Each structure stands twice: as C-alpha cells, then as structure tokens.
Coordinates of C-alpha atoms and ligand atoms in Angstrom, one line a residue:
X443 CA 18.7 50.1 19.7
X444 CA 19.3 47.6 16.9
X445 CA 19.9 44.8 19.2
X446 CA 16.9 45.7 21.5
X447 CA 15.0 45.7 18.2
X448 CA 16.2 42.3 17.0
X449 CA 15.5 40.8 20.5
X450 CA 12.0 42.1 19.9
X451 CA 11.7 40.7 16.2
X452 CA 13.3 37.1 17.3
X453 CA 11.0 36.9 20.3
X454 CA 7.6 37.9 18.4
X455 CA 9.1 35.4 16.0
X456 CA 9.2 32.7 18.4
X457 CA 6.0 33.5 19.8
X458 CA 4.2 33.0 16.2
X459 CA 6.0 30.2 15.4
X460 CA 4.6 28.4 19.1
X461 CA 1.4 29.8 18.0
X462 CA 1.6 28.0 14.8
X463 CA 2.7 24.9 16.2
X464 CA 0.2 24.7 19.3
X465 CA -2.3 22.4 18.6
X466 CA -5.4 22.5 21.2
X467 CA -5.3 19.4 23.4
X468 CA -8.7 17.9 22.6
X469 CA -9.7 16.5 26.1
X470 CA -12.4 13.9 26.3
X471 CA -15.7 14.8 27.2
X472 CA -18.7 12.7 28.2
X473 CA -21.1 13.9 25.6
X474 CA -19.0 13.1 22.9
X475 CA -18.1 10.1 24.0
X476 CA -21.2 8.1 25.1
X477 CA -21.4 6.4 21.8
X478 CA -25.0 7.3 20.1
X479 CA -24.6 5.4 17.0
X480 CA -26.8 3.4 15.1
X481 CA -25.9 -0.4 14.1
X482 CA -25.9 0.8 10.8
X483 CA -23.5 3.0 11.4
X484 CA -21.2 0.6 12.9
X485 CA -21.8 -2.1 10.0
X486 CA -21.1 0.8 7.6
X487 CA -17.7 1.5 9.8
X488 CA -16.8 -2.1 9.9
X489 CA -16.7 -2.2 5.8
X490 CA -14.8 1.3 5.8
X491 CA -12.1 0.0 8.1
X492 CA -11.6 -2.8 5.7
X493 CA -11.1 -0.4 2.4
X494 CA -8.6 1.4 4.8
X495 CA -6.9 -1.4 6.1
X496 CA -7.2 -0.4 9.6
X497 CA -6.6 -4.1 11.1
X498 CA -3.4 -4.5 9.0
X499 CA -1.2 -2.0 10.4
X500 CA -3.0 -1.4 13.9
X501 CA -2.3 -5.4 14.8
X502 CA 0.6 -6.8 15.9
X503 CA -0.8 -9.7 17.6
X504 CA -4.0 -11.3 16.3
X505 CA -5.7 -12.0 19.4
X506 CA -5.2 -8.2 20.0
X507 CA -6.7 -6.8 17.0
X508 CA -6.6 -2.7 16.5
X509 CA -4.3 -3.0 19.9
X510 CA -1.6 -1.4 17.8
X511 CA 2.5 -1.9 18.6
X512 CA 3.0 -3.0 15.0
X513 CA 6.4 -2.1 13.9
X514 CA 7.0 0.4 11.2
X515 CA 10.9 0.5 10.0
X516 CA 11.5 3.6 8.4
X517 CA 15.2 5.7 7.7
X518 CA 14.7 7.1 10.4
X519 CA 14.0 4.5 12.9
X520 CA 10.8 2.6 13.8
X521 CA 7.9 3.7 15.1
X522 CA 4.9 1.9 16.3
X523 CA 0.9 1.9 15.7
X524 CA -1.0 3.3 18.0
X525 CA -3.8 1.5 20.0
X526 CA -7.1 2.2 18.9
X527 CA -9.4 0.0 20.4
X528 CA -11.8 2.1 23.1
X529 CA -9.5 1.1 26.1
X530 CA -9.3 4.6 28.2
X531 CA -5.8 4.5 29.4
X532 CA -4.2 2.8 26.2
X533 CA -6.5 3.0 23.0
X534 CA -8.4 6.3 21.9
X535 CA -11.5 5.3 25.0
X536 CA -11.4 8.5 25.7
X537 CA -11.2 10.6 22.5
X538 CA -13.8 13.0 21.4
X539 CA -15.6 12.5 17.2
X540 CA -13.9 16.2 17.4
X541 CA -10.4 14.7 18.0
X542 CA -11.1 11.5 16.3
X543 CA -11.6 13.7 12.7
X544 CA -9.0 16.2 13.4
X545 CA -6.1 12.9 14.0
X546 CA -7.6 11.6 10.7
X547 CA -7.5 14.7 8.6
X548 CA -5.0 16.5 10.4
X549 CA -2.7 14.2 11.4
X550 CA -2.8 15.3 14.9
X551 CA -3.6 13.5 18.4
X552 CA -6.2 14.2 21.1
X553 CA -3.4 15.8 23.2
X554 CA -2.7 18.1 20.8
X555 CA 0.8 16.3 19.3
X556 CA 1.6 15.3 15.9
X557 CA 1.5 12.7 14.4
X558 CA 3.9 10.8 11.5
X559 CA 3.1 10.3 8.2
X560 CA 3.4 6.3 8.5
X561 CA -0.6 7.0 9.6
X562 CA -1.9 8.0 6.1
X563 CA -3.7 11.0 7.7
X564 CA -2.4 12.4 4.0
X565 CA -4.6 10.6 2.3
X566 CA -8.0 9.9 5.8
X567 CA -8.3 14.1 5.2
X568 CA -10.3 12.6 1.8
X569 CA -12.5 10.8 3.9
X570 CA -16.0 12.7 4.0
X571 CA -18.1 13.9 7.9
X572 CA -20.0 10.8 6.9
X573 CA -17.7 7.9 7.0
X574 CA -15.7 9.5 9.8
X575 CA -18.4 8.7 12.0
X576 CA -18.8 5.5 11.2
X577 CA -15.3 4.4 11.2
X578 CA -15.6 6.2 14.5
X579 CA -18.5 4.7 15.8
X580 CA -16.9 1.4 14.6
X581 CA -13.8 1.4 16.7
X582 CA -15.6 2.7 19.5
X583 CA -17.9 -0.6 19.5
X584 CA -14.8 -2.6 19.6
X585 CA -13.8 -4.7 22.5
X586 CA -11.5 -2.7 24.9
X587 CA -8.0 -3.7 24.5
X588 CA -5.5 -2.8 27.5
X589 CA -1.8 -2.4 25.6
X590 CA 0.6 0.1 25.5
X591 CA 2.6 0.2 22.4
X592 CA 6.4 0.2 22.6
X593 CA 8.2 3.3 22.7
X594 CA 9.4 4.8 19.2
X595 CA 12.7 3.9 18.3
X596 CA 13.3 7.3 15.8
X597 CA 16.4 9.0 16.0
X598 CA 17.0 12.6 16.7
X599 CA 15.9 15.1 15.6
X600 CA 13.1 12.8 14.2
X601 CA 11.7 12.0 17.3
X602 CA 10.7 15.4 18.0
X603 CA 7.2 15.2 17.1
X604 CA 6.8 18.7 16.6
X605 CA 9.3 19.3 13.7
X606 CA 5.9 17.2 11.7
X607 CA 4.9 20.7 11.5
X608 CA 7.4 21.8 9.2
X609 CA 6.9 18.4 7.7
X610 CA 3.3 19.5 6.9
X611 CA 4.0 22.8 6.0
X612 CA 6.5 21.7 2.8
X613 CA 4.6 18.7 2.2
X614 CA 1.0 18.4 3.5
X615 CA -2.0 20.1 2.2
X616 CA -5.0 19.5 4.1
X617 CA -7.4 20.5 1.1
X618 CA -10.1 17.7 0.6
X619 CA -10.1 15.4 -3.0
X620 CA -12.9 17.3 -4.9
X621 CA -15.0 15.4 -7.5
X622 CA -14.2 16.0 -11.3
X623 CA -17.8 16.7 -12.7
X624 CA -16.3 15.9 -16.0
X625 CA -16.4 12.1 -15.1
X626 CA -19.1 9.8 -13.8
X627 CA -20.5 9.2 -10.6
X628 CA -18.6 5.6 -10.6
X629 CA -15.5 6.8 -11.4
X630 CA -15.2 9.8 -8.7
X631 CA -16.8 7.3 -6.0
X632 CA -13.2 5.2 -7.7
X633 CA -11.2 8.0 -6.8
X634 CA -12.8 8.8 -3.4
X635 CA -11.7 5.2 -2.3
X636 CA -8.5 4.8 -3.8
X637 CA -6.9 8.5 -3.2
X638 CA -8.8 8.5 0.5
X639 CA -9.1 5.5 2.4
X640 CA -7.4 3.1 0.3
X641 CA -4.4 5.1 0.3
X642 CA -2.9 3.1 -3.0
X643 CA -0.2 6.1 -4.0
X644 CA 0.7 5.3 -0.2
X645 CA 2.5 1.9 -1.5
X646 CA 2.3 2.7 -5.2
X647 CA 4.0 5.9 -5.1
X648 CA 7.7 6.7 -5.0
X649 CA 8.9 9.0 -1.7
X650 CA 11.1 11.7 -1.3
X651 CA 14.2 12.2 1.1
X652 CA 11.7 12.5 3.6
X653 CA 9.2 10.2 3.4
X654 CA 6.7 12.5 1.4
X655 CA 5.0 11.0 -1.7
X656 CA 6.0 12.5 -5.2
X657 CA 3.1 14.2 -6.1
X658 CA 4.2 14.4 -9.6
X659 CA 5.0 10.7 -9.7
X660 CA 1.8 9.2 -8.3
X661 CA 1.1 5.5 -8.9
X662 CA 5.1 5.3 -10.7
X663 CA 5.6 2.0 -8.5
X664 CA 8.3 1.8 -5.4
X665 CA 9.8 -0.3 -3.5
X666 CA 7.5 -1.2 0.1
X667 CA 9.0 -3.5 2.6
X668 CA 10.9 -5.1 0.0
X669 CA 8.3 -5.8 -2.2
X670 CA 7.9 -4.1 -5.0
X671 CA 4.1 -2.2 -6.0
X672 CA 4.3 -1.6 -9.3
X673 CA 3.3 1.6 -11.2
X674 CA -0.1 1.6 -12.4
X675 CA 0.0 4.6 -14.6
X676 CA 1.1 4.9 -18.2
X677 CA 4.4 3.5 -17.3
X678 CA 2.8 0.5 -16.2
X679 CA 5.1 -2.8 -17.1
X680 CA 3.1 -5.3 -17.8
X681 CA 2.6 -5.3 -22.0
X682 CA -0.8 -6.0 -21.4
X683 CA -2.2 -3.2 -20.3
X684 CA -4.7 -3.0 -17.3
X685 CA -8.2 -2.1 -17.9
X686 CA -11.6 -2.3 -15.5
X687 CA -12.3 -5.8 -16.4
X688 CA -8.8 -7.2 -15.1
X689 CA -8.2 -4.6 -12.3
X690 CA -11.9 -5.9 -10.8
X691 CA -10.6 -9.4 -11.2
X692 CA -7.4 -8.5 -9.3
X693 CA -8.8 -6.4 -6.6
X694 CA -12.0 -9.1 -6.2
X695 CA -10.1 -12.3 -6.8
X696 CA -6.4 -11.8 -5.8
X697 CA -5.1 -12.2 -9.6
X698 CA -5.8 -11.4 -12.9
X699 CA -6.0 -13.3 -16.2
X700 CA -2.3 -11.6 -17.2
X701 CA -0.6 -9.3 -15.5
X702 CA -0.5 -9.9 -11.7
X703 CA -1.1 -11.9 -8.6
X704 CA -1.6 -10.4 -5.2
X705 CA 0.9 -11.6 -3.3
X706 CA 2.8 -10.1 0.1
X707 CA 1.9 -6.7 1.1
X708 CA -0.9 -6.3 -1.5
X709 CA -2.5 -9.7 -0.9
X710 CA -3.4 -8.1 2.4
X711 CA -5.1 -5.3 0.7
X712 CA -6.9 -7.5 -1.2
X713 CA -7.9 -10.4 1.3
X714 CA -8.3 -8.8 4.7
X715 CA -9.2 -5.4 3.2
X716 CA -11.2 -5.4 0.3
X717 CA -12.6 -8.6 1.2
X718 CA -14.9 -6.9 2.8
X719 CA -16.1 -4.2 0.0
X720 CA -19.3 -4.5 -1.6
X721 CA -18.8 -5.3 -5.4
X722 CA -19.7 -1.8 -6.5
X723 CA -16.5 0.1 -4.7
X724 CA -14.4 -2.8 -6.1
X725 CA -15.8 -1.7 -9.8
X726 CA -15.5 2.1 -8.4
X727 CA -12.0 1.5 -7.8
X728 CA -11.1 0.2 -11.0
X729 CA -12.9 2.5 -13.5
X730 CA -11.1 5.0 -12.0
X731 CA -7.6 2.9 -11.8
X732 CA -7.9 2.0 -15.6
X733 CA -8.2 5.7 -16.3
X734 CA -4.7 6.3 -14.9
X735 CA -2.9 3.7 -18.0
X736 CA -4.1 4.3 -20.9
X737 CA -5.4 1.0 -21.8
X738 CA -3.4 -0.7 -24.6
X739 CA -6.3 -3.2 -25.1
X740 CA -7.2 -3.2 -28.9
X741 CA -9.1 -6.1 -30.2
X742 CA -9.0 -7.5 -26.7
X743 CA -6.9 -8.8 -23.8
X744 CA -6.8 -12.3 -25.2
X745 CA -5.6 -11.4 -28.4
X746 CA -3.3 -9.2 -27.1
X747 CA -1.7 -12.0 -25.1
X748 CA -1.9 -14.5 -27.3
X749 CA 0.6 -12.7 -29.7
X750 CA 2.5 -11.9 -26.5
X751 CA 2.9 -15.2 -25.6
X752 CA 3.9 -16.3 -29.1
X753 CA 6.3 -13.8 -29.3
X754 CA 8.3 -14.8 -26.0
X755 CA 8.2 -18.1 -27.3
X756 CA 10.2 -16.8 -30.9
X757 CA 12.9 -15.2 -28.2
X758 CA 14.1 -18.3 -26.7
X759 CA 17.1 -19.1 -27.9
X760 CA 18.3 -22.5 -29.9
X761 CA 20.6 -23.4 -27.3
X762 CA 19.3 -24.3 -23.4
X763 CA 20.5 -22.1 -21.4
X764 CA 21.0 -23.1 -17.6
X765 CA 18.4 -20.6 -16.7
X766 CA 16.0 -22.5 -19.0
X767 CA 16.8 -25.4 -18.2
X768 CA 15.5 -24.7 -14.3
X769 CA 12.8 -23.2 -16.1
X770 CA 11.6 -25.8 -18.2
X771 CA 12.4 -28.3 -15.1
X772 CA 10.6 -26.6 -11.8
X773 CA 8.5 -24.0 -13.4
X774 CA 7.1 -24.8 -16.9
X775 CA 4.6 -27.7 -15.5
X776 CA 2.4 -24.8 -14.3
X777 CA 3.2 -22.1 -16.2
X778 CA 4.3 -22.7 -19.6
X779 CA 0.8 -21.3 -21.7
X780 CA 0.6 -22.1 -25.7
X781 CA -0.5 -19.1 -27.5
X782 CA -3.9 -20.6 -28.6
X783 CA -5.1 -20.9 -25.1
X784 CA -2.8 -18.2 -23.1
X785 CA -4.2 -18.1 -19.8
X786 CA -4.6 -22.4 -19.7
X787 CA -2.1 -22.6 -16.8
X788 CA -0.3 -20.3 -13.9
X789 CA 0.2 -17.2 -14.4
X790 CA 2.1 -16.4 -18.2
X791 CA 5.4 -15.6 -16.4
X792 CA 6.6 -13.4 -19.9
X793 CA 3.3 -11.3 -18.9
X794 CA 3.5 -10.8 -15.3
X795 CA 4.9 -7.5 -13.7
X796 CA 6.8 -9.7 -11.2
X797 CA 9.1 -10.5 -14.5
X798 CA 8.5 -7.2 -17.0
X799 CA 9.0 -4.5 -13.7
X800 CA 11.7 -2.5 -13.6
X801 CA 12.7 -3.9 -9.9
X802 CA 13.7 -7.6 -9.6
X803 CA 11.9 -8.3 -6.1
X804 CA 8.7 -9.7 -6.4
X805 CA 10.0 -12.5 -8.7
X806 CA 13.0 -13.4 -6.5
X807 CA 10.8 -13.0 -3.3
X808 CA 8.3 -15.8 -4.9
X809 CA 10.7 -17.6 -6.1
X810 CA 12.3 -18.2 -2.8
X811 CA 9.5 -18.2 -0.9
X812 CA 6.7 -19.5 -3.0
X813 CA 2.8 -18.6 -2.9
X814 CA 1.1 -19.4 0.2
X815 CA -2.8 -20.3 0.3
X816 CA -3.8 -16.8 1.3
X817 CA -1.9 -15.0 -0.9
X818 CA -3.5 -14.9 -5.1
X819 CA -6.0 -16.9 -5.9
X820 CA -7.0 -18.4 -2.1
X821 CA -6.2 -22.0 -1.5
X822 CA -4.4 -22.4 -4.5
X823 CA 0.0 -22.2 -3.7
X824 CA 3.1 -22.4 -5.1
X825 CA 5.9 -24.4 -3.8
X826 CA 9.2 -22.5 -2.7
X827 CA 12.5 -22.4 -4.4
X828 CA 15.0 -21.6 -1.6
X829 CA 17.0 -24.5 -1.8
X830 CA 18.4 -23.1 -5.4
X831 CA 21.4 -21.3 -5.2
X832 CA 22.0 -17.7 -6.5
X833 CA 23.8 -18.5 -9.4
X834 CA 20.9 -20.3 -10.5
X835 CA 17.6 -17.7 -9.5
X836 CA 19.6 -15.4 -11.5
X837 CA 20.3 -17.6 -14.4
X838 CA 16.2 -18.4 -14.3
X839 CA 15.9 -14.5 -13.6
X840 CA 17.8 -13.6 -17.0
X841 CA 16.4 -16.2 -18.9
X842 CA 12.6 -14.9 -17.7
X843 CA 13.6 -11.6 -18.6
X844 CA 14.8 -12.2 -22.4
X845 CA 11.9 -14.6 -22.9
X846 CA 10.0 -11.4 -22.3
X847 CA 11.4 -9.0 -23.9
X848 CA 13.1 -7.2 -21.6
X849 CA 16.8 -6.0 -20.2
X850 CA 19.0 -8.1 -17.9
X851 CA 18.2 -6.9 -14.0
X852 CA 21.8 -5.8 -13.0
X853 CA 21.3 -5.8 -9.0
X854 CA 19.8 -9.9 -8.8
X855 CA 22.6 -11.1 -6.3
X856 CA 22.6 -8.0 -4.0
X857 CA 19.2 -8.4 -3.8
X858 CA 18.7 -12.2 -3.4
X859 CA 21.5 -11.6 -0.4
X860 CA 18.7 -9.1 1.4
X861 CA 15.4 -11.5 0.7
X862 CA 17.2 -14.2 1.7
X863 CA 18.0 -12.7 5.3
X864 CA 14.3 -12.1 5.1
X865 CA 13.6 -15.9 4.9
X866 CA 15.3 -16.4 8.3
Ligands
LIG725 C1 -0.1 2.1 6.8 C2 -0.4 1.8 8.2 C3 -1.6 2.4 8.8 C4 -2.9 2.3 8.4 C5 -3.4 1.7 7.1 C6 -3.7 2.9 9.4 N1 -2.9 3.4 10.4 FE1 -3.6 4.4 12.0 N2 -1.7 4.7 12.6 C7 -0.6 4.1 12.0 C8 0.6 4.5 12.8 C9 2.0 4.0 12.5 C10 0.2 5.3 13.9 C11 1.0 6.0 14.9 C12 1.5 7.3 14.4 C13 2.3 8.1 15.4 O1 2.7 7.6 16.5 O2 2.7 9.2 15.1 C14 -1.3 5.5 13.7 C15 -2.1 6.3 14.5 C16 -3.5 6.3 14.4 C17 -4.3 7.1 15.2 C18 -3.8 8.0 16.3 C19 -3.9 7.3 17.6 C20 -3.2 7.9 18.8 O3 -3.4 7.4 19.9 O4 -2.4 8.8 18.6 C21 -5.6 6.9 14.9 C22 -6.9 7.5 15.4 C23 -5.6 5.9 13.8 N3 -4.3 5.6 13.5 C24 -6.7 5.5 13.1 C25 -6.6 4.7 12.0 C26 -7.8 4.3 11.2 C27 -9.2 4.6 11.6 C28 -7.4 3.6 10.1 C29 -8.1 3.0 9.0 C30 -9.1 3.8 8.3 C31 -5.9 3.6 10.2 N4 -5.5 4.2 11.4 C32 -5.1 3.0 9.3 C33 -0.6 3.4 10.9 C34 -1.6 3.1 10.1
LIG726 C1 0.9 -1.9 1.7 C2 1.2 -1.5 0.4 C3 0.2 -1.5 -0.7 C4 -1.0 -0.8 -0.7 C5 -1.6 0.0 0.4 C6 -1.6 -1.0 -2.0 N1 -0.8 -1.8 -2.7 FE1 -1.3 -2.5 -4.6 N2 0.4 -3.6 -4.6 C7 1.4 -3.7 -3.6 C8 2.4 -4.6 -3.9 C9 3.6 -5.0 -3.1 C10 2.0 -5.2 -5.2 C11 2.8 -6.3 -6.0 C12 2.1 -7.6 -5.7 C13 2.8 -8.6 -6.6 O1 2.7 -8.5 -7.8 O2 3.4 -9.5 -6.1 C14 0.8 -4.5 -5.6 C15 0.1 -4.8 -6.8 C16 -1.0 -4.1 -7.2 C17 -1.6 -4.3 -8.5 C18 -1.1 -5.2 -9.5 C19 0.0 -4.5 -10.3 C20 0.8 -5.4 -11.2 O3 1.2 -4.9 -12.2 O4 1.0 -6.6 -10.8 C21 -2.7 -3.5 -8.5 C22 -3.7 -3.4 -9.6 C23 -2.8 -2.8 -7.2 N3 -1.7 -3.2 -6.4 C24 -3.8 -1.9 -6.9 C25 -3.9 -1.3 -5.6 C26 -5.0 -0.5 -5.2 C27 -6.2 -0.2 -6.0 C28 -4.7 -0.1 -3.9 C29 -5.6 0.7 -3.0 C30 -6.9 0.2 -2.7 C31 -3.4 -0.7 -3.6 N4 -3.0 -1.4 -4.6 C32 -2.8 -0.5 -2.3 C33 1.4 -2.9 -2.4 C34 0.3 -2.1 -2.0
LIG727 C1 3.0 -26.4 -8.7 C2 2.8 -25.2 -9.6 C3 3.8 -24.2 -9.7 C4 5.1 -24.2 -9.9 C5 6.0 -25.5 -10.2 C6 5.6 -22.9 -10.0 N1 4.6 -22.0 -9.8 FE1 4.7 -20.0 -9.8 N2 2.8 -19.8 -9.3 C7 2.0 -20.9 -9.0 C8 0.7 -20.4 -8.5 C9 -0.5 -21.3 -8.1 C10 0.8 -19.0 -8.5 C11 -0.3 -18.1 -7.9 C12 -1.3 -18.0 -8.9 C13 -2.6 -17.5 -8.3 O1 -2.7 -17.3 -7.2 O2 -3.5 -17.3 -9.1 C14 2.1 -18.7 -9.0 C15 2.5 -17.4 -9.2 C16 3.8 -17.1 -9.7 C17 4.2 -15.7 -10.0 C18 3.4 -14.5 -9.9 C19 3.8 -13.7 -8.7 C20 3.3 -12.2 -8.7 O3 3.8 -11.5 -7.9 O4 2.5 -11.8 -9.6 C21 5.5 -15.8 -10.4 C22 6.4 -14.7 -10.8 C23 5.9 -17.2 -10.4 N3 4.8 -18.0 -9.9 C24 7.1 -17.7 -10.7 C25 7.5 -19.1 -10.7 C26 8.8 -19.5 -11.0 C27 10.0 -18.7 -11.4 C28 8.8 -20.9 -10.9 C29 9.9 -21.9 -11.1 C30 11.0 -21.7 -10.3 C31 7.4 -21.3 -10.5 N4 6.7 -20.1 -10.4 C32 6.9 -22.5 -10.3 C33 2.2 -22.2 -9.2 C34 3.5 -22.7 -9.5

C-alpha cells in the first residue's frame, strides 16, 4: 500500500516536473515569417544590435558576420554562438517574432530547448515589444549566411541543456526592469540600456559558482577574459570619481580625461557597439551610470586631479628605484602630467583604474601588449612592452602602485605567466 502509494507520488512528481520543463517547440510559420517591416524599423534594429553587441559575440569570422561559432570558454567547457543570420537550415531563417522574443526573454530556442546564460537573455527580457521587433526585423534583413556552428564542448552534466531549468529557477527571474518614477525620463531611458541591452553587470559584475551574476554585487568589477572590468559603483577605484561628464567621454570617445581608457573587451563595446548610438542614449547611459558612485567630484574633476597628481608626486621616494627607473625611461615621455596642467599628456597612470584596481590585469595586459589604434582614443597607440622581463613589469608594477597610493599587488608574476601565454 505504502509503496504503491510512493510509486504514485514519484511518478505524478515526474510527470510535473516534464510539465515544467517542456517548452513548446515554436515551429516556423509563413505568416510570421514573411518579413513586414518597415525600413525604419530595420534602421532602428541596426542601432539596437549595436547597444547590444550583437556582432561581437555572434562573429567569429568577419566575412561571416552574425554567422555565430564564436567560442565562449567557460568552467564548464566551451560553447559556441549561435547563427543568426536568416539562413533556414543554419541561422534563425525560419523562426517565428513569437520564438524570436520568447529566446530573448526567455532564454529559450524555437525548438523548444534551453538555452545558456553566455546569451544574456538575463538581461534581452528588459528589452521592450518595440525594440524586439526591430532587432528582429533587423536580423531577418541580413544577408543569409550558411554555417553551422561547432558542436559544444561542455562537460557532463552541463551539457544537458535541460538542467538550465533549474538554472533558471534558483537564479533567473523573468520579471521586466520597471522605471523608477522617482527619477527622470533620461536617467530610466540610462537604465533601460545599460541593465537591458547593454548588459554592463554582464562583464561588470562578479559571478557565482555557477555562472549567475551577484545580484547584490552588481557593477563590483570581475575578472572577463582576463581583463579586468572594473566596479563602477561606490567601490569604484579610480580616486577620481566618475560622474556624467567623464562617463559620456568614455563611452563616446573611448577614454576619459582621468580615470580610464577603453581598451580590450570594453573597447569593443565602445567602438563597434556604441559607435553606433545616437548621442542621447550615450548621455542616457551615463546619468544613470554616475548615479551608481557617488560622485566624489567637489570643486571639480580638475582640481580634484590636480592635488591627486601632486600628491603621487610627494610619494616617490628619494632613492630610484628600478621600477622607476623603467618608469621614468619607457613611460614618463607620455605620461608623466605636472599638477598645473594634469591631463597635458597620456593618461595620469597614478589615476587610472588599470593602476588603482584591486586586480593587476589591465596594466600588465597593456604593458605587454600595448594600445592598438582601435582600442582608446582611435588612431592614437601605445607601443608594447613584451620584451621586459618579469622581474622588471613587476618592479614598474610596484613602483605605479606606491606612486598612487595604493598596496603592493601580491599575484604580479602568476599573472604576467598567464597573459603572457596569451601573447602567443
Ligand atoms: C556575450 C555574448 C552574446 C551577446 C552580446 C549576444 N549573444 Fe546571442 N547568443 C550567444 C551565445 C553564446 C548563444 C548560444 C547559446 C546556446 O547555445 O545555448 C546565443 C544565442 C542566441 C540566440 C538563439 C539562437 C539559436 O539558434 O538558438 C539568439 C536568437 C540570439 N543569440 C540573439 C542575439 C541578439 C539579437 C543579440 C544582440 C541584441 C545577441 N544575441 C547578443 C552570445 C551572445
Ligand atoms: C565584454 C565585457 C564588457 C561589457 C559587456 C561592458 N564592459 Fe565596461 N569594461 C570592460 C573592461 C574589460 C573594462 C576595462 C577596460 C580598461 O580599463 O582597460 C571596462 C571598463 C569600463 C569603464 C571604465 C572603468 C574604469 O574605471 O576604467 C566604464 C565606465 C564601463 N566599462 C562602462 C560600461 C558600460 C556602460 C557598459 C554597458 C553598455 C559596459 N561597460 C559593458 C568590459 C565590459
Ligand atoms: C609613446 C607614448 C606612450 C608610451 C611610451 C607609453 N604609453 Fe601608455 N598609453 C599611451 C596611449 C596613447 C594610451 C591610450 C590613451 C588613449 O587612447 O587615449 C596609453 C594608455 C595606457 C594605460 C591605460 C590603459 C587602461 O586600461 O586604461 C596604461 C595603464 C598605460 N598606458 C601604461 C603605460 C606604461 C606602464 C608605460 C611604460 C612601460 C607606458 N604606458 C608607455 C601612450 C604611451
């Protein structure tokens, strides 16, 4: 009697928990399909698929763009981007608007099978009817690209796709962004871009064991293909703090007058993504960014950096050390900056969160591998340092640090060993 009765329990169980993990298989029909979108709509979607990067991770080859098979290593083994061009067989050709929204807000294909986080679904579900169905009718006007990506690589159990339903039951809440009527129309536009398309937190936010963004840490600063974004909220490490004006110069110009240069992964973002936004989403973006620091800007950036500057100068020592000795030798032609006039040269390297950050990366990635044209300010590059040897980037490294005010990094040499297997 017991056991018939557990029987029953486990099987009506079972049966739920199928129910709960079916998804529908969203098969194409004609209707839906025949694109009837308007130019506008497609110039509108052309734009959006820049704020959301679209092109960066759904090309590997650049004769093939949106063709997918772009590599994505992860713990758990690499998986590929998927091919969205309008090709039938290999791209989304055939996908319903109906299966196009649910993948985008539900993280879930056409056929009915989920899909990994590495797609920032988490963040596309912000994305409103509108500009769904002009990213939509923008990829469907694409040129028809015939390639199937690689297979996953993902180990088991992680390449069970539907275990990303318990993943999005713990971590996944499918609940739109909704404006905050307490704050302007500029600032929540800001919010719509960066929290939904944009997906900043998705690089600016630390993870936990399995690949789900901290909530409660959001825009604390990780580590991202070994380049490090830095946090952007109040525990920010650049000593002057962000504010609209030099977060519209970053995200517009690829570097600001103090704290940053776009460089790597965000110099994508910023110059085959946001190249594309119109001015006002830019200034959207960073009214609502600035909110998340608390600015530290009294009496003005310049000021701020002057004393800055002057007081990183005070910290060097009487004695040369061998870090600044390189420093003074290969770096200080363009970026030494006299306090009267602190943004003559380079970048102020005692002001930049590639020195002040927690996470050693960014400096020892551009030291050994320098700034190329499209990277920062465009056209404008900094020669490479690879032929130094360790002993000497960290020397430079610890010198940079003190001159700013900051702790000795203690992991330098384990991590120059990993960039420099990068460089080959
Ligand atoms: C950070 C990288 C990244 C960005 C940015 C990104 N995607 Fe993707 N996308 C992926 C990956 C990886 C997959 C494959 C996921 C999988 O196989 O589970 C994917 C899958 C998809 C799919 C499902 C396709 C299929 O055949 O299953 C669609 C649709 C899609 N992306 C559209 C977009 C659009 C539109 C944008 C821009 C608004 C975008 N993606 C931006 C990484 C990205
Ligand atoms: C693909 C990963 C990625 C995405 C997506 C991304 N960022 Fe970044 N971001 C980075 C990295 C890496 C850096 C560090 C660049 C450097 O200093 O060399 C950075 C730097 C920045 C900085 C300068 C911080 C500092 O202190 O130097 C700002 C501001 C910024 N990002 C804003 C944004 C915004 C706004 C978005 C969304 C529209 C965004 N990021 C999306 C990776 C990313
Ligand atoms: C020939 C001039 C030149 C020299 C020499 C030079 N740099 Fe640079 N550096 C640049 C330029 C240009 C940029 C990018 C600025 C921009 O795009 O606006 C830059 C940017 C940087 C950044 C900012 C990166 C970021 O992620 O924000 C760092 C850090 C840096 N340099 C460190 C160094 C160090 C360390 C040395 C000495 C080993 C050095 N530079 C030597 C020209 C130079």
């Amino acid at each position: 009697m017991v056991k018939s009765l557990t029987i029953t329990i486990l099987a009506i169980l079972t049966g739920w928990l199928c129910l709960a993990i079916w998804q529908t298989p969203l098969d194409a029909s004609e209707d839906n399909v025949t694109p009837t979108s308007t130019p506008e709509q497609v110039e509108h979607g052309r734009i959006l698929a820049g704020i959301g990067n679209c092109a960066t991770c759904h090309t590997a080859s650049l004769d093939k763009p949106y063709a997918g098979g772009l590599d994505f290593p992860t713990d758990f083994g690499t998986l590929y981007s998927a091919n969205i061009t309008p090709d039938k067989e290999t791209g989304i050709g055939d996908w319903s608007r109906e299966a196009f929204i649910r993948a985008m807000r539900k993280g879930v294909a056409a056929d009915g099978s989920y899909l990994y986080p590495a797609f920032p679904y988490t963040h596309f579900k912000n994305i409103t009817d509108e500009d769904l169905d002009a990213l939509y009718a923008y990829l469907m006007s694409l040129e028809p690209i015939a390639q199937e990506p690689p297979e996953n690589e993902l180990r088991f159990p992680f390449n069970l796709r539907f275990l990303q339903w318990g993943w999005q039951l713990l971590f996944f809440d499918d609940e739109p962004l909704q404006p905050d009527p307490e704050r302007s129309a500029e600032w929540n536009r800001g919010a719509y871009l960066a929290e939904g398309l944009g997906h900043c937190t998705a690089c600016h936010s630390p993870r936990n064991a399995f690949g789900a963004e901290k909530k409660d840490k959001a825009y604390a600063g990780a580590l991202v293909d070994n380049w490090y974004a830095p946090a952007l909220d109040a525990s920010q490490p650049v000593p002057v703090h962000w504010d609209e004006k030099s977060l519209y110069a970053y995200l517009r110009t690829g570097q600001s007058d103090y704290q940053g240069t776009a460089v790597g992964s965000m110099g994508e973002v910023v110059h085959k993504g946001l190249k594309v936004a119109p001015d006002k989403d830019i200034r959207a973006m960073a009214a609502y960014l600035a909110t998340l620091g608390g600015q530290s800007t009294v009496g003005g950036e310049k000021n701020e950096a002057a004393k800055l500057i002057e007081a990183a100068h005070q910290r060097v020592a009487t004695n040369r050390s061998r870090g600044e000795e390189l420093y003074i030798s290969a770096c200080a032609a363009c970026h030494f900056n006299a306090p009267e006039n602190p943004r003559a040269l380079r970048a102020e390297l005692s002001l930049n969160s590639a020195v002040t950050a927690d996470d050693p990366s960014n400096l020892l990635r551009v030291t050994l591998q320098g700034v190329a044209a499209n990277e920062g300010t465009p056209g404008i590059v900094m020669p490479a340092f690879a032929t130094f040897s360790d002993d000497d980037i960290a020397n430079l490294a610890e010198f940079l640090r003190s001159r700013a005010g900051r702790p000795p990094w203690s992991d330098v040499h384990e991590r120059l060993k990993d960039l420099r297997q990068l460089q080959n």
